[in-house]
PDB file of C-alpha atoms in Angstrom:
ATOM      1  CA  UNK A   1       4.952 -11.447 -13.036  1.00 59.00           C
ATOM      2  CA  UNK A   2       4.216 -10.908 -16.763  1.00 69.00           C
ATOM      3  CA  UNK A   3       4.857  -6.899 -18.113  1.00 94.00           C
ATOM      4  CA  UNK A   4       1.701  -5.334 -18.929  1.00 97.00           C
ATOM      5  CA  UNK A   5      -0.213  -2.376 -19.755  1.00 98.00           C
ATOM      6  CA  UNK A   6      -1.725  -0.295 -17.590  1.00 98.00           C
ATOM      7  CA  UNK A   7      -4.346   2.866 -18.354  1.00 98.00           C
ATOM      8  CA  UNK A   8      -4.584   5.515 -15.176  1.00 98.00           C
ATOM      9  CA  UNK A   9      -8.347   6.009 -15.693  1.00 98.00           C
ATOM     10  CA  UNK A  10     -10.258   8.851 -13.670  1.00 98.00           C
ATOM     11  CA  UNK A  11     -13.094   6.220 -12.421  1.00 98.00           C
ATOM     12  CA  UNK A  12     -10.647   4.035 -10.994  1.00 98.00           C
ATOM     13  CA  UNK A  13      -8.824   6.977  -8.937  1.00 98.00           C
ATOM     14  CA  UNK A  14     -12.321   7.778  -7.214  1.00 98.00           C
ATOM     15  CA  UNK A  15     -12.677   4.080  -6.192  1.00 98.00           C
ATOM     16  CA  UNK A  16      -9.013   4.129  -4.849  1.00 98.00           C
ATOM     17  CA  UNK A  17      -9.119   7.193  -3.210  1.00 98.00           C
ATOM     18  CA  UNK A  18     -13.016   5.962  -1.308  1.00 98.00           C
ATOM     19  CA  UNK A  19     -11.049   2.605  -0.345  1.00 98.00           C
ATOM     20  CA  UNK A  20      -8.497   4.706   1.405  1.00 98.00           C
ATOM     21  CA  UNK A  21     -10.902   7.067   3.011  1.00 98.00           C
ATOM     22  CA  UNK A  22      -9.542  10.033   0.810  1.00 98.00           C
ATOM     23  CA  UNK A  23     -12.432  12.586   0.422  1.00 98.00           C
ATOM     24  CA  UNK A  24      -9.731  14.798  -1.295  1.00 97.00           C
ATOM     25  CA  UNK A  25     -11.052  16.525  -4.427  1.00 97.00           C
ATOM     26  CA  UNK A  26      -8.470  16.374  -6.260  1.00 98.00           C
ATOM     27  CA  UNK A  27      -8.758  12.724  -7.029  1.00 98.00           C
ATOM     28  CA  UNK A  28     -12.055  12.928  -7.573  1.00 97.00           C
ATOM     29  CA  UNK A  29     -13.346  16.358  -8.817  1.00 97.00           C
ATOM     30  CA  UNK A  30     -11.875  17.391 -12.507  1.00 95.00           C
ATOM     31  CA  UNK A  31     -13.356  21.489 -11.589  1.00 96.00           C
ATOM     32  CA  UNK A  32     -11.832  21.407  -7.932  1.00 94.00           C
ATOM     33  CA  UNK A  33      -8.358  19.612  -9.357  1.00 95.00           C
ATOM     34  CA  UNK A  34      -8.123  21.820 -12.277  1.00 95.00           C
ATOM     35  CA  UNK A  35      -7.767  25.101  -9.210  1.00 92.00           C
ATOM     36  CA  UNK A  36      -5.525  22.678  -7.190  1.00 90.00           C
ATOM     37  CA  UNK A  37      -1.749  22.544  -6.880  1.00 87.00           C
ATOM     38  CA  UNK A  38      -1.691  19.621  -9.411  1.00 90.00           C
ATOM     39  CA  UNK A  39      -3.806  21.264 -11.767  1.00 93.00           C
ATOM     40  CA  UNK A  40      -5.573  17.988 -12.591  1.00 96.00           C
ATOM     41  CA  UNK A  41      -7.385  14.773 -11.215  1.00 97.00           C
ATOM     42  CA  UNK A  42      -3.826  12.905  -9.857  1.00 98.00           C
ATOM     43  CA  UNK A  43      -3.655   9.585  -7.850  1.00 98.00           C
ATOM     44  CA  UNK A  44      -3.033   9.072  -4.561  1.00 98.00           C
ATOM     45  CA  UNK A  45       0.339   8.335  -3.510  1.00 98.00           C
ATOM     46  CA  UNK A  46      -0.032   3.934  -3.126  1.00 98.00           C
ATOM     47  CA  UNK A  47      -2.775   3.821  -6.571  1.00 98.00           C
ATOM     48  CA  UNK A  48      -0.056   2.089  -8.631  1.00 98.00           C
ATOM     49  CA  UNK A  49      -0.903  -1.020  -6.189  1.00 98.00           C
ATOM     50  CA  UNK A  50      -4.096  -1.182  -8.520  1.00 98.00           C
ATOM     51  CA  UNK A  51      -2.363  -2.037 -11.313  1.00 98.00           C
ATOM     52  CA  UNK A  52      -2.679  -5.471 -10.595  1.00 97.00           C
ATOM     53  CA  UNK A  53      -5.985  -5.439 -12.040  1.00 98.00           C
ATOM     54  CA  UNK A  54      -3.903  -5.339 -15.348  1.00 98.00           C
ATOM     55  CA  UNK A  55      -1.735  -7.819 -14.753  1.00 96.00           C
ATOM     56  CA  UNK A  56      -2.706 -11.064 -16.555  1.00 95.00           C
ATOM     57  CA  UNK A  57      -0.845 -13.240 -14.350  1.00 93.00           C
ATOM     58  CA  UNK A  58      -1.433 -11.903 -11.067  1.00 94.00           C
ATOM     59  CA  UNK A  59      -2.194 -14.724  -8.485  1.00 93.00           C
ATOM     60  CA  UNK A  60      -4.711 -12.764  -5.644  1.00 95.00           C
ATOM     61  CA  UNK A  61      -7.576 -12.716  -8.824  1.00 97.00           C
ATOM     62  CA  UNK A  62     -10.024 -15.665  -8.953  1.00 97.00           C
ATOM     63  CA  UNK A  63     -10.703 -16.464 -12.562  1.00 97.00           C
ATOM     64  CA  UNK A  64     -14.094 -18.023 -13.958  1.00 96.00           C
ATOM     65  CA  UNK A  65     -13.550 -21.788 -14.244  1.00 95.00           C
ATOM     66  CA  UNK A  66     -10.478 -22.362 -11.965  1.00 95.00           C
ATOM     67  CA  UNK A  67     -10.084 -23.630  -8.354  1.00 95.00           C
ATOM     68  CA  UNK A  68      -9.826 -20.514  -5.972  1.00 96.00           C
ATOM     69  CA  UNK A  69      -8.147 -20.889  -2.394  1.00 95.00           C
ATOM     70  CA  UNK A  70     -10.962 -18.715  -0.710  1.00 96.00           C
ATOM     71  CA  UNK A  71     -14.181 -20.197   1.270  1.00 97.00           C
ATOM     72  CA  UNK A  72     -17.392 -21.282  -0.834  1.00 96.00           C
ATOM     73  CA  UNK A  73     -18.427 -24.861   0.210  1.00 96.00           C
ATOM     74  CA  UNK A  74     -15.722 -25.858   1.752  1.00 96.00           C
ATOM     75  CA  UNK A  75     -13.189 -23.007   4.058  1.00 96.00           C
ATOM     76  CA  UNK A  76     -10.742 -23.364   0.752  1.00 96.00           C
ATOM     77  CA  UNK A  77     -11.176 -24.350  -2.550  1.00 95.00           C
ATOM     78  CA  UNK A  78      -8.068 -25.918  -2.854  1.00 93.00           C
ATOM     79  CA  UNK A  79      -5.417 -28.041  -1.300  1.00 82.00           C
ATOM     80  CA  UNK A  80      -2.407 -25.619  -1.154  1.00 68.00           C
ATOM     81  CA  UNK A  81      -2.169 -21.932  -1.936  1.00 59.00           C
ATOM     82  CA  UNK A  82      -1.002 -21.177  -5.178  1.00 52.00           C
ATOM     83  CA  UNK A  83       2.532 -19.994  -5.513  1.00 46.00           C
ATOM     84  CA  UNK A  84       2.573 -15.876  -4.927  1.00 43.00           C
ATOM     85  CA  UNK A  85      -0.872 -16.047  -2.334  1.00 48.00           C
ATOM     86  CA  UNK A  86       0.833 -16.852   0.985  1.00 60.00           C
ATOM     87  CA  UNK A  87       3.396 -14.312   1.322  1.00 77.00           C
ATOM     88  CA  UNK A  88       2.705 -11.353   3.667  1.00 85.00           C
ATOM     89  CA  UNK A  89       3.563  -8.083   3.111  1.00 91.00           C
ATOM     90  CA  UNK A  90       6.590  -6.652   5.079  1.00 95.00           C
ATOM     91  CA  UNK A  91       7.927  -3.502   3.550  1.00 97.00           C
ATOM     92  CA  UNK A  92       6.712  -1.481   0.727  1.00 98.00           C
ATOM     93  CA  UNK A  93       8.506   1.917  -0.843  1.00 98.00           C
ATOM     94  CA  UNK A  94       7.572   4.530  -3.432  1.00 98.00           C
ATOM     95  CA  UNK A  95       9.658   6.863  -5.322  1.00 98.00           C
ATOM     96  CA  UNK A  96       7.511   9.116  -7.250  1.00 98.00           C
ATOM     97  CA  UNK A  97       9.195  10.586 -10.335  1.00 98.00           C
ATOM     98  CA  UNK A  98       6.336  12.932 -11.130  1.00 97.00           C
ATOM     99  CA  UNK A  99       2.375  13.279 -10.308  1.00 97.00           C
ATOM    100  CA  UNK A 100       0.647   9.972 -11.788  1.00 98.00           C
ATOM    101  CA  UNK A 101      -2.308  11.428 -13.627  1.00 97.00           C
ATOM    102  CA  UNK A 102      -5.708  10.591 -14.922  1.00 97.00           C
ATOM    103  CA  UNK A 103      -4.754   9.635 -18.686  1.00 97.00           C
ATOM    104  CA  UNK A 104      -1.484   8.017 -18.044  1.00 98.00           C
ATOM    105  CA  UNK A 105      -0.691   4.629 -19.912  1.00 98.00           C
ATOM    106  CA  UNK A 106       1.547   2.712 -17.593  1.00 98.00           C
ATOM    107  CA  UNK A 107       3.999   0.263 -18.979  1.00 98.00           C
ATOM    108  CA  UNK A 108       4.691  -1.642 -16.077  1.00 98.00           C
ATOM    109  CA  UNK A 109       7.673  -3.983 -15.687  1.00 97.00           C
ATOM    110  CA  UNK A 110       9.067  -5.812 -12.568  1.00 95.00           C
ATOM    111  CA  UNK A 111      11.909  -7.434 -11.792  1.00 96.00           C
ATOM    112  CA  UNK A 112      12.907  -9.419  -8.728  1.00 95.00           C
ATOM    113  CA  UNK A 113      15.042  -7.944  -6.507  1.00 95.00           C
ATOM    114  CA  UNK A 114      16.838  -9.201  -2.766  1.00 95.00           C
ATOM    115  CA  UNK A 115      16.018 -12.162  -1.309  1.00 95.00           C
ATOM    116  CA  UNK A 116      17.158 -12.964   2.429  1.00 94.00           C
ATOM    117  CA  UNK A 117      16.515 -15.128   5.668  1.00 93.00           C
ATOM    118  CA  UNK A 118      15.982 -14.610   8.777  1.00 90.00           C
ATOM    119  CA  UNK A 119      14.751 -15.746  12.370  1.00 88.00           C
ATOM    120  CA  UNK A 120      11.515 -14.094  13.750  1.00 77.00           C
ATOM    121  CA  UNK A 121      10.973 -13.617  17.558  1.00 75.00           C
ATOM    122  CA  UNK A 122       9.304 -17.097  18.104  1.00 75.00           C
ATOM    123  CA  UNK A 123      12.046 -19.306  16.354  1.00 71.00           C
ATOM    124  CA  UNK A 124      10.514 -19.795  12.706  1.00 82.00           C
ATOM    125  CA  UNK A 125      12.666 -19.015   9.847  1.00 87.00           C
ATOM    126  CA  UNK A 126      10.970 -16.275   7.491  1.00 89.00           C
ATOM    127  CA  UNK A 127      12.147 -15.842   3.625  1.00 92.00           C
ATOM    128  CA  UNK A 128      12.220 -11.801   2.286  1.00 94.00           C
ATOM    129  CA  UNK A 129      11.660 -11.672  -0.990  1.00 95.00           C
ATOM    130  CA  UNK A 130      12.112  -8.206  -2.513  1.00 96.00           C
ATOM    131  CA  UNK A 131      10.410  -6.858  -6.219  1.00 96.00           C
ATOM    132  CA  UNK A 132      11.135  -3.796  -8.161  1.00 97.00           C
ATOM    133  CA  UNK A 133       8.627  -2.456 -10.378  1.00 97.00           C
ATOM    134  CA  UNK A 134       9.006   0.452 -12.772  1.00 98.00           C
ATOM    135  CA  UNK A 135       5.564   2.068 -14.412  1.00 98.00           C
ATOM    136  CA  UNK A 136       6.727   4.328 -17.114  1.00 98.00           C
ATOM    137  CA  UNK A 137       4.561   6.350 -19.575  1.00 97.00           C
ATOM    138  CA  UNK A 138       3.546   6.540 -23.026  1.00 95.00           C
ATOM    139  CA  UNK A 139       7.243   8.557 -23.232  1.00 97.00           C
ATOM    140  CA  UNK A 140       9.165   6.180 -21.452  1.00 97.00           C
ATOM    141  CA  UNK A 141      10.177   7.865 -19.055  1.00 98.00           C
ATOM    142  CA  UNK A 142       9.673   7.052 -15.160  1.00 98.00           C
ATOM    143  CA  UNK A 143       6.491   7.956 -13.329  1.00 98.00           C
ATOM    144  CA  UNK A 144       7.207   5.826 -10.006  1.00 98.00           C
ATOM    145  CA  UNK A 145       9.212   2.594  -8.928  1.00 98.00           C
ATOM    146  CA  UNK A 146       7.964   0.551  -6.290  1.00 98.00           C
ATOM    147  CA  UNK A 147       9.770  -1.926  -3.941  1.00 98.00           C
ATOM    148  CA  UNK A 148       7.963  -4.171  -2.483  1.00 97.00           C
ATOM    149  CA  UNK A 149       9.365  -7.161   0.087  1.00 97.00           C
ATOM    150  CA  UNK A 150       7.123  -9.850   1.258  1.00 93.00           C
ATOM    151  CA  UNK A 151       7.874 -12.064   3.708  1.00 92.00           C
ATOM    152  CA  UNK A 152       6.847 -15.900   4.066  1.00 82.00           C
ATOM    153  CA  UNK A 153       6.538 -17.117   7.422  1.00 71.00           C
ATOM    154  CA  UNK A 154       6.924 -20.994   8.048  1.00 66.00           C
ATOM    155  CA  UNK A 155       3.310 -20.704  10.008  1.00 62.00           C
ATOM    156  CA  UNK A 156       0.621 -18.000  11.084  1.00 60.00           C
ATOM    157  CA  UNK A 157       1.605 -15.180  12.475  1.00 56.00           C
ATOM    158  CA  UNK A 158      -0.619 -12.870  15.024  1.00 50.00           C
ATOM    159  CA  UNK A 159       1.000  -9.773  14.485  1.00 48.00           C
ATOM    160  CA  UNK A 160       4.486  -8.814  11.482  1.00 44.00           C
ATOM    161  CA  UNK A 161       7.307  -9.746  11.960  1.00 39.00           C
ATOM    162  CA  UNK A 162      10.427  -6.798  11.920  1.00 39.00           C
ATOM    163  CA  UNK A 163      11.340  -6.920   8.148  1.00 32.00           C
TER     164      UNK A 163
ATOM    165  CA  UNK B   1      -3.915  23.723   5.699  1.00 50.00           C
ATOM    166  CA  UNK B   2      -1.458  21.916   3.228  1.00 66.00           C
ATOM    167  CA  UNK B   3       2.026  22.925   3.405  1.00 72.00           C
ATOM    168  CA  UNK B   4       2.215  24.738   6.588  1.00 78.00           C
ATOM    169  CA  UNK B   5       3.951  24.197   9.355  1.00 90.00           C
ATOM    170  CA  UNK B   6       6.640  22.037   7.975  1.00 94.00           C
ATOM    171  CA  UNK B   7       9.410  23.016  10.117  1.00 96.00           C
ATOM    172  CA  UNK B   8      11.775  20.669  11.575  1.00 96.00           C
ATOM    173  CA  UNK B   9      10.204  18.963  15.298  1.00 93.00           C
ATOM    174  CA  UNK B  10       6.998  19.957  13.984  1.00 97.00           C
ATOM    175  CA  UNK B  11       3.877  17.501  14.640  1.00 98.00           C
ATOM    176  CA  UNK B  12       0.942  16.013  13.180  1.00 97.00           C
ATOM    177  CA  UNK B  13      -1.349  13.646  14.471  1.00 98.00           C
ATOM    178  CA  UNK B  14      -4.562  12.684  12.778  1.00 98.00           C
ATOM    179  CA  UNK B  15      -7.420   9.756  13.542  1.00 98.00           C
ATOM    180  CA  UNK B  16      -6.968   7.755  10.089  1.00 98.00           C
ATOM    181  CA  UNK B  17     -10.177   5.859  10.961  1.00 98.00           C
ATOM    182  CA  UNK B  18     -12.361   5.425  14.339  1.00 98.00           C
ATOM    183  CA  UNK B  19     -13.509   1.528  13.785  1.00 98.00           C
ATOM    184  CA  UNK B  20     -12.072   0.061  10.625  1.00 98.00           C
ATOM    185  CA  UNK B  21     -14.539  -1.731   9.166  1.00 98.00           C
ATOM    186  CA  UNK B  22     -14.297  -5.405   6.986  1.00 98.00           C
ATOM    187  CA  UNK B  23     -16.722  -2.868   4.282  1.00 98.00           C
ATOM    188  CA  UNK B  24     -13.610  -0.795   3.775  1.00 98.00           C
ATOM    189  CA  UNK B  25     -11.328  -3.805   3.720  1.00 98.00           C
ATOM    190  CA  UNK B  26     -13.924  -5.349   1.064  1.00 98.00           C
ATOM    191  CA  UNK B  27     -14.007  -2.193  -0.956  1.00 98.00           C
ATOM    192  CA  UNK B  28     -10.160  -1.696  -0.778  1.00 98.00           C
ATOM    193  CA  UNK B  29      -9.694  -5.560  -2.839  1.00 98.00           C
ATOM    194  CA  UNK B  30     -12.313  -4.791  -5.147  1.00 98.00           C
ATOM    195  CA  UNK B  31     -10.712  -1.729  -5.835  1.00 98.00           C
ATOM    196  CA  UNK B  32      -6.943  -2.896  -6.047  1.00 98.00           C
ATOM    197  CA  UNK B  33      -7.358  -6.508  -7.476  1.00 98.00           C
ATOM    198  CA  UNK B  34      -5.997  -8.023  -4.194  1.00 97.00           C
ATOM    199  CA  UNK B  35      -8.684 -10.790  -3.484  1.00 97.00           C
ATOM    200  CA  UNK B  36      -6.875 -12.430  -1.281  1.00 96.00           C
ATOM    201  CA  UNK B  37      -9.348 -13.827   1.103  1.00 96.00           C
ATOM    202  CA  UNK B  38      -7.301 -13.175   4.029  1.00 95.00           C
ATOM    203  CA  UNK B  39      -8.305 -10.136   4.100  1.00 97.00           C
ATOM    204  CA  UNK B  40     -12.124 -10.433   3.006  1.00 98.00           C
ATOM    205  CA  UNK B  41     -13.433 -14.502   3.875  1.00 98.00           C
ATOM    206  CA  UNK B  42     -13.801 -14.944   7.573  1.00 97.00           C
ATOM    207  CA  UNK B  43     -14.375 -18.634   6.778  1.00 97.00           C
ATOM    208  CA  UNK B  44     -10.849 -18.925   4.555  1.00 96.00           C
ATOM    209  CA  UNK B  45      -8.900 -16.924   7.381  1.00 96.00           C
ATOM    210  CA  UNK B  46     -10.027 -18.960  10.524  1.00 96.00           C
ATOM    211  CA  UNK B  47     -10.505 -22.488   8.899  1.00 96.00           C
ATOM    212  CA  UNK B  48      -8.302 -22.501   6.241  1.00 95.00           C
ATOM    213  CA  UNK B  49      -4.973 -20.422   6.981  1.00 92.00           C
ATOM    214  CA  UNK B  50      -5.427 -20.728  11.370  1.00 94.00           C
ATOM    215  CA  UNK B  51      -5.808 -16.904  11.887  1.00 94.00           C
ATOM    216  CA  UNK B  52      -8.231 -15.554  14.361  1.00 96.00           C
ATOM    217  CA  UNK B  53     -10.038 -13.907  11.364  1.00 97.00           C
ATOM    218  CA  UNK B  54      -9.466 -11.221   8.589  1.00 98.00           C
ATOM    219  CA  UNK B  55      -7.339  -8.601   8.682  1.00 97.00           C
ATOM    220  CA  UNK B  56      -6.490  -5.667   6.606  1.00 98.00           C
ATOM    221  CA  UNK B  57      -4.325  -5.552   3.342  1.00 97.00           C
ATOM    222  CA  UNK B  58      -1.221  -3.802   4.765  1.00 97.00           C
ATOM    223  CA  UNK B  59      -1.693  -1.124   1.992  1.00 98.00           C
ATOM    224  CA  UNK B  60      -4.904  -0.402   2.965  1.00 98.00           C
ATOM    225  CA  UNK B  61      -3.477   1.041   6.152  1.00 98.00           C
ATOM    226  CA  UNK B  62      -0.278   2.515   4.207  1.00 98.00           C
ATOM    227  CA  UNK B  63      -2.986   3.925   1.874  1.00 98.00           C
ATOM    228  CA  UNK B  64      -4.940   5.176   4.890  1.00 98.00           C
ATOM    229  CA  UNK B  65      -1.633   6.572   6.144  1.00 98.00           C
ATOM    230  CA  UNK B  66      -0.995   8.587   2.718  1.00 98.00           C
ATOM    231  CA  UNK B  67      -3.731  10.744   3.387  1.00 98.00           C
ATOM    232  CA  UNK B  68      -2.105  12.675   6.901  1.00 98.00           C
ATOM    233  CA  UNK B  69       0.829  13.049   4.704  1.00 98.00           C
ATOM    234  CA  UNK B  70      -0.880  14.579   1.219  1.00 98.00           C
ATOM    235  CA  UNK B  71      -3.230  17.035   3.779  1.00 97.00           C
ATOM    236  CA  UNK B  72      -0.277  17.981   4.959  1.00 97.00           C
ATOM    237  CA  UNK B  73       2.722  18.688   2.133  1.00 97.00           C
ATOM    238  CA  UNK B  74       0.146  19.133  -0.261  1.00 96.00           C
ATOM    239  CA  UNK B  75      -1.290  17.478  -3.496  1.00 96.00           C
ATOM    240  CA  UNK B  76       1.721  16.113  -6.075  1.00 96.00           C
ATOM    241  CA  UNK B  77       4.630  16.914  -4.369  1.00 97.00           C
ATOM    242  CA  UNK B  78       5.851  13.228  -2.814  1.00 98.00           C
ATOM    243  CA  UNK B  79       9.262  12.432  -3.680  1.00 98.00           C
ATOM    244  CA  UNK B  80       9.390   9.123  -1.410  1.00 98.00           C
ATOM    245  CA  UNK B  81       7.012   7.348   0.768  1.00 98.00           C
ATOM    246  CA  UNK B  82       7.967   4.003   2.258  1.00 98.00           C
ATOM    247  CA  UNK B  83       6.772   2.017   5.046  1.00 98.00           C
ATOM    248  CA  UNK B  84       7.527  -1.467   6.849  1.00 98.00           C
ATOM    249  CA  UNK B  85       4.706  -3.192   8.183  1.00 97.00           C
ATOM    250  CA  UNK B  86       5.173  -4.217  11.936  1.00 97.00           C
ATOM    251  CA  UNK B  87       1.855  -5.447  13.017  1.00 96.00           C
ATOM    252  CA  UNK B  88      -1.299  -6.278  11.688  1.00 96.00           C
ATOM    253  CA  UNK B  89      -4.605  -4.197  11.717  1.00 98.00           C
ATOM    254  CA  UNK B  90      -7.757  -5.687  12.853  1.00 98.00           C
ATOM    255  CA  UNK B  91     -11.327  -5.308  11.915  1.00 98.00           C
ATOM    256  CA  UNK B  92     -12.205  -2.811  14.842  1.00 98.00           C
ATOM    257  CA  UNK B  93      -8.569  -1.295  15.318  1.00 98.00           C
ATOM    258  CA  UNK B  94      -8.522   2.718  15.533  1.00 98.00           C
ATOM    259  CA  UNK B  95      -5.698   4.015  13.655  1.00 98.00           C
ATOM    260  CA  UNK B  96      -3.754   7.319  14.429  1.00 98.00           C
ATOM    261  CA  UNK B  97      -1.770   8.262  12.018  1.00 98.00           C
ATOM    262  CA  UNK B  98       1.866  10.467  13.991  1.00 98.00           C
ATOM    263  CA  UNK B  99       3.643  12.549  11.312  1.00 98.00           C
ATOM    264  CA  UNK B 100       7.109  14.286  12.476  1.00 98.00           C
ATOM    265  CA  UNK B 101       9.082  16.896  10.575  1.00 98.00           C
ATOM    266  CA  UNK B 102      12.627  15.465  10.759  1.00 98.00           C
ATOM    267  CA  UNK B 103      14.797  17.474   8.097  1.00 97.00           C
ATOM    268  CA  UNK B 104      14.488  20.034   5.780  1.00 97.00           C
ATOM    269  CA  UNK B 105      17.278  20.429   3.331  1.00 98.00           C
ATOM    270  CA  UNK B 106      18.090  20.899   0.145  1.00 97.00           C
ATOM    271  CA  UNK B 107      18.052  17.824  -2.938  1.00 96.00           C
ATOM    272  CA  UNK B 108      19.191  18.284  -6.385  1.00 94.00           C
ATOM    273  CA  UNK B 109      18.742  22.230  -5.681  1.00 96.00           C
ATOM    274  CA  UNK B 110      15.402  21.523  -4.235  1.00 95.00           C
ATOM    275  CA  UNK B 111      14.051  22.107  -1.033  1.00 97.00           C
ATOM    276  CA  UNK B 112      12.373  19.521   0.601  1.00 98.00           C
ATOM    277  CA  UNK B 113      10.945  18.155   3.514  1.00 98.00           C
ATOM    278  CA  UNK B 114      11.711  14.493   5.135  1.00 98.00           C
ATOM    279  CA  UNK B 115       8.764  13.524   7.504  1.00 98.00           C
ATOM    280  CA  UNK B 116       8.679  10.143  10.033  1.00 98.00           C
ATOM    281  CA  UNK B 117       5.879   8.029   9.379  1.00 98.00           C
ATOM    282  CA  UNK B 118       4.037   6.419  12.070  1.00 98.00           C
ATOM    283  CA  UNK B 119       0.328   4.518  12.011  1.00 98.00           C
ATOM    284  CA  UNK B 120      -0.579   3.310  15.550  1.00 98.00           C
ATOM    285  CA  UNK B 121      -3.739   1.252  16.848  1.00 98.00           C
ATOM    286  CA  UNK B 122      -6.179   1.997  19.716  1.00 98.00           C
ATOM    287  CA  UNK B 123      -3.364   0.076  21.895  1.00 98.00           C
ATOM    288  CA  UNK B 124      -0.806   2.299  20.589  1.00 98.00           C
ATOM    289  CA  UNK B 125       1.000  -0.272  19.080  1.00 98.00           C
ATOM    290  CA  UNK B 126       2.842   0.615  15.910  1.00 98.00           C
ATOM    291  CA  UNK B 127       1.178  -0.887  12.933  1.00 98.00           C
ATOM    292  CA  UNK B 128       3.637   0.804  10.111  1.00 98.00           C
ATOM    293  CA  UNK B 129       6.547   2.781  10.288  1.00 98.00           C
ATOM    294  CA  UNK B 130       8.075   4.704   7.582  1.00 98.00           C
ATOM    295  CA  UNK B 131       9.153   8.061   5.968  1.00 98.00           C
ATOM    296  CA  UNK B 132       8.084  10.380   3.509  1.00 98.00           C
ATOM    297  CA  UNK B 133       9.791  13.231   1.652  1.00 98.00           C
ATOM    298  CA  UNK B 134       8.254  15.817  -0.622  1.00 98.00           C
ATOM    299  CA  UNK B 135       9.293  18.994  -2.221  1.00 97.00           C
ATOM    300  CA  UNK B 136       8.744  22.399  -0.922  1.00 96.00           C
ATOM    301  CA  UNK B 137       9.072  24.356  -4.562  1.00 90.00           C
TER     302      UNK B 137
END
């Protein structure tokens, strides 16, 4: 995953906050979040997720011209998944360093973290692969880090496996 | 009210969503940049990768989950929220989001509150499991 830029804009939060069912002003309303606790529009707690929309080489994006794994004439547009689309999501963690606000630029830079095996309940062997990312501001300093571990499963899986 | 109530072995429990619909999984990848079409392509999912059909991005329900936690500490004052994801969610599922006070102390001179984490579906099944902590100041 590439380092990249990445602008906290006030649209973007009200989008966010609507895909997670948050009717909560103060992501939404600059009056109502200016008389809140935060004292202006903030974002909610998992936004940074939506930074991937800045990342140039993230893998889950179809781009104009290229083979894309979902369904148009055929069920897949491709033979494999590309490297990065078939993991599943087993654990994620925040730590919040301060309130991410509208305005914020974001320099956002990962690094890979853990990686283990292990056995699931039905025999296949899974492989955990933990990230770190760090999204600092315009100051350098920490806003949140995020751990994410993602798990790869040797064939379908009906419900997660225990991470 | 946000805030109140945070004592330890206190309780929350709130209906995150009623009948999760594919809309709000469709409008949750448009909005993050996660197009995988696991989530969104009914055709993909059951031809293509052998599941039954779509099913949600597991941050769409940890995102859904965020919301019992910030009505109830309040707006801005998460220190740590984490989850693992133990099952997944279903077009159709009814998620209850089960919040439990289980320490408050003190961190770095500041008080704060450490709350369990739980998101069950209509079967009670947990679907995440986690923690949050915020700060009381």
């Amino acid at each position: 995953m590439a380092d990249y830029r990445f602008p906290v804009e006030a649209g973007q939060i009200m989008l966010f906050a609507r895909a997670v069912g948050d009717p909560n002003p103060v992501y939404a309303d600059p009056e109502a979040a200016k008389d809140s606790d935060a004292g202006a529009i903030i974002a909610p707690p998992t936004f940074v997720q939506a930074g991937a929309q800045y990342d140039p080489d993230y893998p889950l994006r179809p781009r104009p011209g290229e083979p894309w794994f979902g369904s148009g004439r055929a069920a897949t547009g491709v033979d494999a998944r590309p490297a990065g689309g078939g993991g599943l999501h087993a654990e994620q963690h925040f730590e919040y360093h301060r309130p991410l606000r509208a305005g914020d630029v974001l320099a956002v830079t990962s690094r890979p973290g853990k990686t283990w095996e292990k056995t699931g309940r039905r025999g296949g062997r899974m492989v955990f692969v933990e990230t770190v990312i760090e999204y600092r501001d315009g100051a350098g300093e920490l806003v949140v880090t995020a751990r994410g571990v993602s798990v790869r499963p040797e064939r379908p899986v009906e419900t997660g496996e225990d991470a | 009210m946000s805030g109140s109530g945070l004592a330890v072995g206190a309780a929350r429990e709130v209906v995150l969503t009623d009948d999760l619909t594919r809309t709000q999984m469709v409008m949750y990848a448009g909005v993050s940049g996660d197009y995988n079409p696991l989530h969104t392509d009914e055709r993909y999912a059951r031809e293509a990768a052998g599941y039954p059909g779509v099913f949600a991005h597991g941050m769409l329900t940890m995102g859904l989950t965020a919301r019992a936690v910030t009505d109830w500490v309040g707006d801005g004052r998460l220190l740590r929220y984490g989850v693992r994801f133990r099952a997944q969610v279903w077009p159709g599922d009814r998620l209850t989001a089960r919040l439990s006070v289980r320490e408050v102390r003190d961190e770095d001179g500041v008080p704060v509150v450490d709350l369990d984490v739980v998101t069950v579906n209509g079967d009670g099944a947990e679907v995440v499991t986690g923690y949050a902590t915020a700060s009381l100041a």
